[in-house]
Amino acid sequence: NFSRLQAMRPDLLKVDRSLVARAGSGAEGGMAFLAAARSVAESLKCQVVAEGLETPAEREAVLAAGITLAQGYLLGRPGPLEQLPEAVARASRP
């Protein structure tokens, strides 16, 4: 809850995959939840990361909400650290 978030002062706030999928599918209220998460993170002075990006529509929704950090299969499958530069370059392509 919000009281705990304020007391904990997190460095990072993760947005659950279900909210990312909801926004990416255009479901009612989906974008509002992403924007609210970003707003809460800003007020707590922490970063926000969208979890479970799987489709280009989800990526666009996350970016439209002002969230710039994400993780998920769209960006790359889990793998060795040595492959990170290649995965980042691949995910940056439009």
Backbone as a chain_set.jsonl record, in Angstrom:
{"seq": "NFSRLQAMRPDLLKVDRSLVARAGSGAEGGMAFLAAARSVAESLKCQVVAEGLETPAEREAVLAAGITLAQGYLLGRPGPLEQLPEAVARASRP", "coords": {"N": [[0.829, -1.18, 0.0], [0.27, 2.391, -0.193], [1.223, 3.755, 2.079], [3.175, 2.066, 3.092], [4.971, 2.102, 0.965], [5.861, 4.766, 1.071], [7.145, 4.719, 3.559], [9.15, 2.815, 3.133], [10.75, 3.87, 1.117], [11.654, 3.099, -1.641], [14.14, 2.347, -4.183], [13.402, 1.54, -6.61], [10.451, 0.907, -8.424], [8.417, -1.625, -9.457], [6.25, -2.291, -12.131], [3.635, -4.447, -12.394], [3.359, -7.241, -14.625], [0.732, -7.853, -15.452], [-0.558, -5.385, -15.472], [0.891, -4.058, -17.415], [0.275, -5.618, -19.666], [-2.46, -5.151, -19.806], [-2.564, -2.399, -20.424], [-1.234, -2.465, -22.88], [-3.035, -3.881, -24.432], [-5.06, -2.162, -24.777], [-7.112, -2.133, -22.993], [-9.721, -0.892, -20.899], [-8.791, 1.637, -18.693], [-6.168, 0.78, -18.529], [-3.922, 2.369, -19.38], [-4.145, 4.402, -17.532], [-3.403, 3.188, -15.131], [-0.67, 2.683, -15.598], [0.297, 5.298, -15.897], [-0.317, 6.266, -13.359], [1.364, 4.696, -11.767], [3.845, 5.632, -12.633], [3.644, 8.268, -11.765], [3.445, 7.92, -8.958], [5.97, 6.798, -8.494], [7.595, 8.953, -9.24], [6.897, 10.794, -7.233], [7.953, 9.503, -5.051], [10.544, 9.686, -5.624], [11.876, 7.665, -7.039], [12.876, 5.151, -9.431], [10.909, 3.725, -12.069], [10.001, 0.587, -13.364], [8.758, -1.309, -16.029], [7.375, -4.467, -16.037], [7.691, -7.561, -17.753], [7.408, -7.069, -20.588], [6.116, -7.974, -23.647], [5.071, -7.522, -26.17], [5.094, -5.329, -29.078], [3.034, -3.423, -28.845], [2.686, -3.248, -26.094], [5.162, -2.165, -25.405], [4.944, 0.363, -26.629], [2.795, 1.433, -25.171], [3.89, 1.564, -22.6], [6.001, 3.378, -23.013], [4.474, 5.593, -23.82], [3.277, 6.186, -21.435], [5.311, 7.326, -20.126], [7.249, 5.774, -18.971], [10.457, 4.568, -18.858], [12.087, 2.427, -18.361], [12.316, -1.088, -18.678], [11.578, -4.632, -18.671], [11.563, -7.867, -20.163], [10.441, -10.474, -22.448], [10.201, -9.366, -24.998], [12.3, -7.648, -25.131], [14.435, -9.298, -24.696], [15.461, -12.608, -23.982], [16.259, -14.23, -20.861], [19.724, -14.532, -20.265], [23.295, -15.1, -20.713], [25.482, -12.661, -19.291], [27.357, -11.637, -21.024], [26.045, -11.394, -23.427], [24.508, -9.175, -23.229], [25.07, -6.513, -24.416], [24.411, -6.948, -27.158], [21.705, -7.665, -26.946], [20.598, -5.305, -25.948], [21.068, -3.563, -28.083], [19.47, -4.779, -30.025], [16.914, -4.473, -28.878], [16.603, -1.771, -29.0], [16.011, -1.092, -31.548], [13.554, 0.184, -33.803]], "CA": [[0.0, 0.0, 0.0], [1.035, 3.628, -0.35], [1.912, 4.085, 3.335], [4.41, 1.252, 3.144], [5.898, 2.623, -0.041], [6.467, 5.988, 1.606], [8.038, 4.36, 4.666], [10.288, 2.031, 2.635], [11.584, 4.688, 0.231], [12.342, 2.212, -2.588], [14.896, 2.908, -5.299], [12.792, 1.051, -7.834], [9.069, 0.453, -8.331], [8.116, -2.454, -10.614], [4.856, -2.377, -12.541], [3.323, -5.844, -12.668], [3.099, -7.648, -16.007], [-0.7, -7.806, -15.775], [-0.897, -3.991, -15.782], [1.531, -3.763, -18.704], [-0.524, -6.288, -20.693], [-3.749, -4.446, -19.866], [-2.346, -1.155, -21.165], [-0.871, -2.811, -24.254], [-4.195, -4.397, -25.166], [-6.034, -1.094, -24.912], [-8.208, -2.342, -22.046], [-10.139, 0.294, -20.166], [-8.03, 1.946, -17.485], [-4.801, 0.273, -18.579], [-2.956, 3.463, -19.429], [-4.255, 5.16, -16.284], [-2.598, 2.506, -14.116], [0.747, 2.93, -15.878], [0.572, 6.699, -15.582], [-0.363, 6.396, -11.896], [2.592, 4.101, -11.233], [4.921, 6.582, -12.911], [3.441, 9.409, -10.881], [3.821, 7.5, -7.598], [7.428, 6.658, -8.477], [8.171, 10.301, -9.241], [6.704, 11.413, -5.918], [8.854, 8.819, -4.119], [11.89, 9.895, -6.154], [12.48, 6.389, -7.414], [12.673, 4.787, -10.829], [9.844, 2.754, -12.302], [10.31, -0.352, -14.438], [7.629, -2.117, -16.482], [7.757, -5.874, -16.009], [7.035, -8.503, -18.65], [7.11, -6.57, -21.928], [6.116, -9.073, -24.603], [4.607, -7.119, -27.501], [5.363, -3.935, -29.429], [1.961, -2.576, -28.314], [3.006, -3.01, -24.68], [6.284, -1.221, -25.378], [4.423, 1.691, -26.964], [1.978, 1.895, -24.04], [4.813, 1.897, -21.51], [6.673, 4.629, -23.389], [3.475, 6.662, -23.811], [3.018, 6.521, -20.033], [6.49, 7.989, -19.587], [8.115, 4.802, -18.303], [11.575, 4.349, -19.775], [12.799, 1.201, -18.014], [11.444, -2.251, -18.831], [12.181, -5.943, -18.84], [10.614, -8.814, -20.738], [10.882, -11.259, -23.595], [10.32, -8.517, -26.185], [13.636, -7.047, -25.082], [15.422, -10.367, -24.721], [15.301, -13.705, -23.036], [17.37, -14.285, -19.911], [20.91, -15.156, -20.844], [24.588, -14.708, -20.154], [25.777, -11.231, -19.244], [28.167, -11.281, -22.2], [25.151, -11.126, -24.548], [23.714, -7.985, -22.93], [25.176, -5.43, -25.408], [23.667, -7.329, -28.361], [20.277, -7.624, -26.6], [20.231, -3.889, -25.828], [21.041, -3.01, -29.447], [18.297, -5.35, -30.684], [15.697, -3.903, -28.288], [16.54, -0.336, -29.317], [15.547, -0.914, -32.917], [12.096, 0.406, -33.898]], "C": [[0.877, 1.248, 0.0], [1.781, 4.017, 0.918], [3.221, 3.325, 3.454], [5.439, 1.74, 2.134], [6.606, 3.869, 0.465], [7.475, 5.662, 2.692], [9.283, 3.643, 4.167], [11.252, 2.845, 1.797], [12.358, 3.819, -0.77], [13.135, 2.992, -3.632], [14.198, 2.61, -6.623], [11.378, 0.562, -7.535], [8.765, -0.332, -9.599], [6.62, -2.481, -10.864], [4.609, -3.812, -12.997], [2.976, -6.091, -14.131], [1.622, -7.527, -16.373], [-1.133, -6.384, -16.125], [-0.307, -3.568, -17.121], [0.696, -4.369, -19.836], [-1.859, -5.576, -20.886], [-3.611, -3.157, -20.681], [-2.034, -1.444, -22.626], [-2.033, -3.303, -25.083], [-5.258, -3.33, -25.389], [-7.216, -1.239, -23.974], [-8.485, -1.066, -21.254], [-9.326, 0.451, -18.879], [-6.577, 1.517, -17.511], [-3.749, 1.371, -18.553], [-2.982, 4.275, -18.136], [-3.42, 4.522, -15.185], [-1.11, 2.737, -14.335], [1.128, 4.361, -15.515], [0.573, 6.932, -14.072], [0.898, 5.822, -11.264], [3.774, 5.03, -11.451], [4.83, 7.78, -11.972], [3.836, 9.086, -9.437], [5.338, 7.398, -7.494], [8.111, 8.022, -8.456], [8.05, 10.953, -7.865], [7.602, 10.785, -4.861], [10.32, 8.996, -4.508], [12.614, 8.573, -6.41], [12.196, 6.123, -8.89], [11.533, 3.782, -10.916], [10.236, 1.884, -13.492], [9.06, -1.171, -14.752], [8.106, -3.558, -16.643], [6.997, -6.658, -17.081], [6.631, -7.979, -20.005], [7.203, -7.724, -22.925], [5.723, -8.66, -26.012], [5.004, -5.673, -27.794], [4.285, -2.991, -28.891], [2.195, -2.27, -26.839], [4.151, -2.022, -24.547], [5.8, 0.191, -25.646], [3.593, 2.261, -25.817], [2.86, 2.337, -22.884], [5.522, 3.22, -21.803], [5.709, 5.807, -23.357], [3.144, 7.105, -22.388], [4.215, 7.202, -19.385], [7.422, 7.083, -18.812], [9.216, 4.418, -19.279], [12.413, 3.116, -19.446], [11.835, 0.023, -18.11], [12.272, -3.527, -18.89], [11.121, -6.85, -19.446], [11.147, -9.456, -21.997], [10.97, -10.443, -24.879], [11.731, -7.945, -26.278], [14.739, -8.086, -25.101], [15.142, -11.409, -23.661], [16.468, -13.677, -22.044], [18.553, -15.026, -20.542], [22.173, -14.66, -20.19], [24.816, -13.202, -20.258], [26.553, -10.77, -20.472], [27.287, -10.913, -23.396], [24.335, -9.85, -24.353], [23.854, -6.876, -23.977], [24.381, -5.719, -26.688], [22.157, -7.233, -28.108], [19.794, -6.177, -26.503], [20.123, -3.275, -27.212], [19.803, -3.5, -30.191], [16.999, -4.7, -30.182], [15.527, -2.435, -28.653], [16.047, -0.072, -30.728], [14.035, -0.729, -32.946], [11.346, -0.758, -34.484]], "O": [[2.092, 1.157, 0.175], [2.881, 4.564, 0.832], [4.242, 3.876, 3.865], [6.635, 1.783, 2.423], [7.818, 4.007, 0.304], [8.548, 6.264, 2.742], [10.366, 3.838, 4.718], [12.447, 2.549, 1.765], [13.589, 3.807, -0.749], [12.833, 4.15, -3.922], [14.372, 3.319, -7.614], [11.136, -0.106, -6.53], [8.84, 0.216, -10.699], [5.823, -2.667, -9.945], [5.298, -4.321, -13.881], [2.371, -5.243, -14.787], [1.297, -7.137, -17.495], [-1.99, -6.199, -16.989], [-0.926, -2.813, -17.871], [0.44, -3.711, -20.844], [-2.326, -5.422, -22.014], [-4.452, -2.864, -21.531], [-2.519, -0.744, -23.514], [-2.027, -3.163, -26.306], [-6.237, -3.557, -26.1], [-8.221, -0.546, -24.133], [-7.582, -0.274, -20.984], [-9.197, -0.483, -18.088], [-5.822, 1.857, -16.6], [-2.792, 1.3, -17.783], [-1.947, 4.779, -17.699], [-2.795, 5.226, -14.391], [-0.367, 2.961, -13.38], [2.166, 4.598, -14.897], [1.379, 7.713, -13.566], [1.44, 6.403, -10.324], [4.609, 5.2, -10.563], [5.843, 8.243, -11.449], [4.488, 9.893, -8.774], [5.927, 7.859, -6.516], [9.09, 8.22, -7.738], [8.99, 11.59, -7.39], [7.974, 11.442, -3.889], [11.22, 8.52, -3.816], [13.778, 8.391, -6.054], [11.373, 6.798, -9.508], [11.235, 3.077, -9.952], [10.739, 2.382, -14.5], [8.388, -1.666, -13.846], [9.111, -3.826, -17.301], [5.803, -6.441, -17.288], [5.604, -8.398, -20.538], [8.243, -8.373, -23.035], [6.015, -9.384, -26.964], [5.225, -4.886, -26.873], [4.599, -1.861, -28.516], [1.931, -1.156, -26.385], [4.125, -1.144, -23.684], [6.209, 1.124, -24.955], [3.683, 3.454, -25.525], [2.605, 3.368, -22.26], [5.623, 4.08, -20.928], [6.075, 6.898, -22.919], [2.775, 8.257, -22.161], [4.146, 7.61, -18.225], [8.288, 7.557, -18.077], [8.937, 3.991, -20.399], [13.35, 2.794, -20.177], [10.684, 0.114, -17.681], [13.48, -3.507, -19.124], [9.924, -6.628, -19.263], [12.169, -9.041, -22.543], [11.742, -10.795, -25.77], [12.279, -7.781, -27.368], [15.868, -7.781, -25.485], [14.645, -11.102, -22.577], [17.54, -13.16, -22.357], [18.381, -16.014, -21.256], [22.13, -13.891, -19.23], [24.382, -12.563, -21.216], [26.41, -9.627, -20.906], [27.736, -10.195, -24.289], [23.548, -9.485, -25.226], [22.834, -6.333, -24.402], [23.746, -4.817, -27.236], [21.416, -6.766, -28.973], [18.685, -5.868, -26.939], [19.177, -2.537, -27.485], [19.16, -2.731, -30.905], [16.097, -4.415, -30.97], [14.412, -1.914, -28.616], [15.702, 1.062, -31.062], [13.311, -1.397, -32.208], [10.124, -0.701, -34.619]]}, "num_chains": 1, "name": "protein.A"}
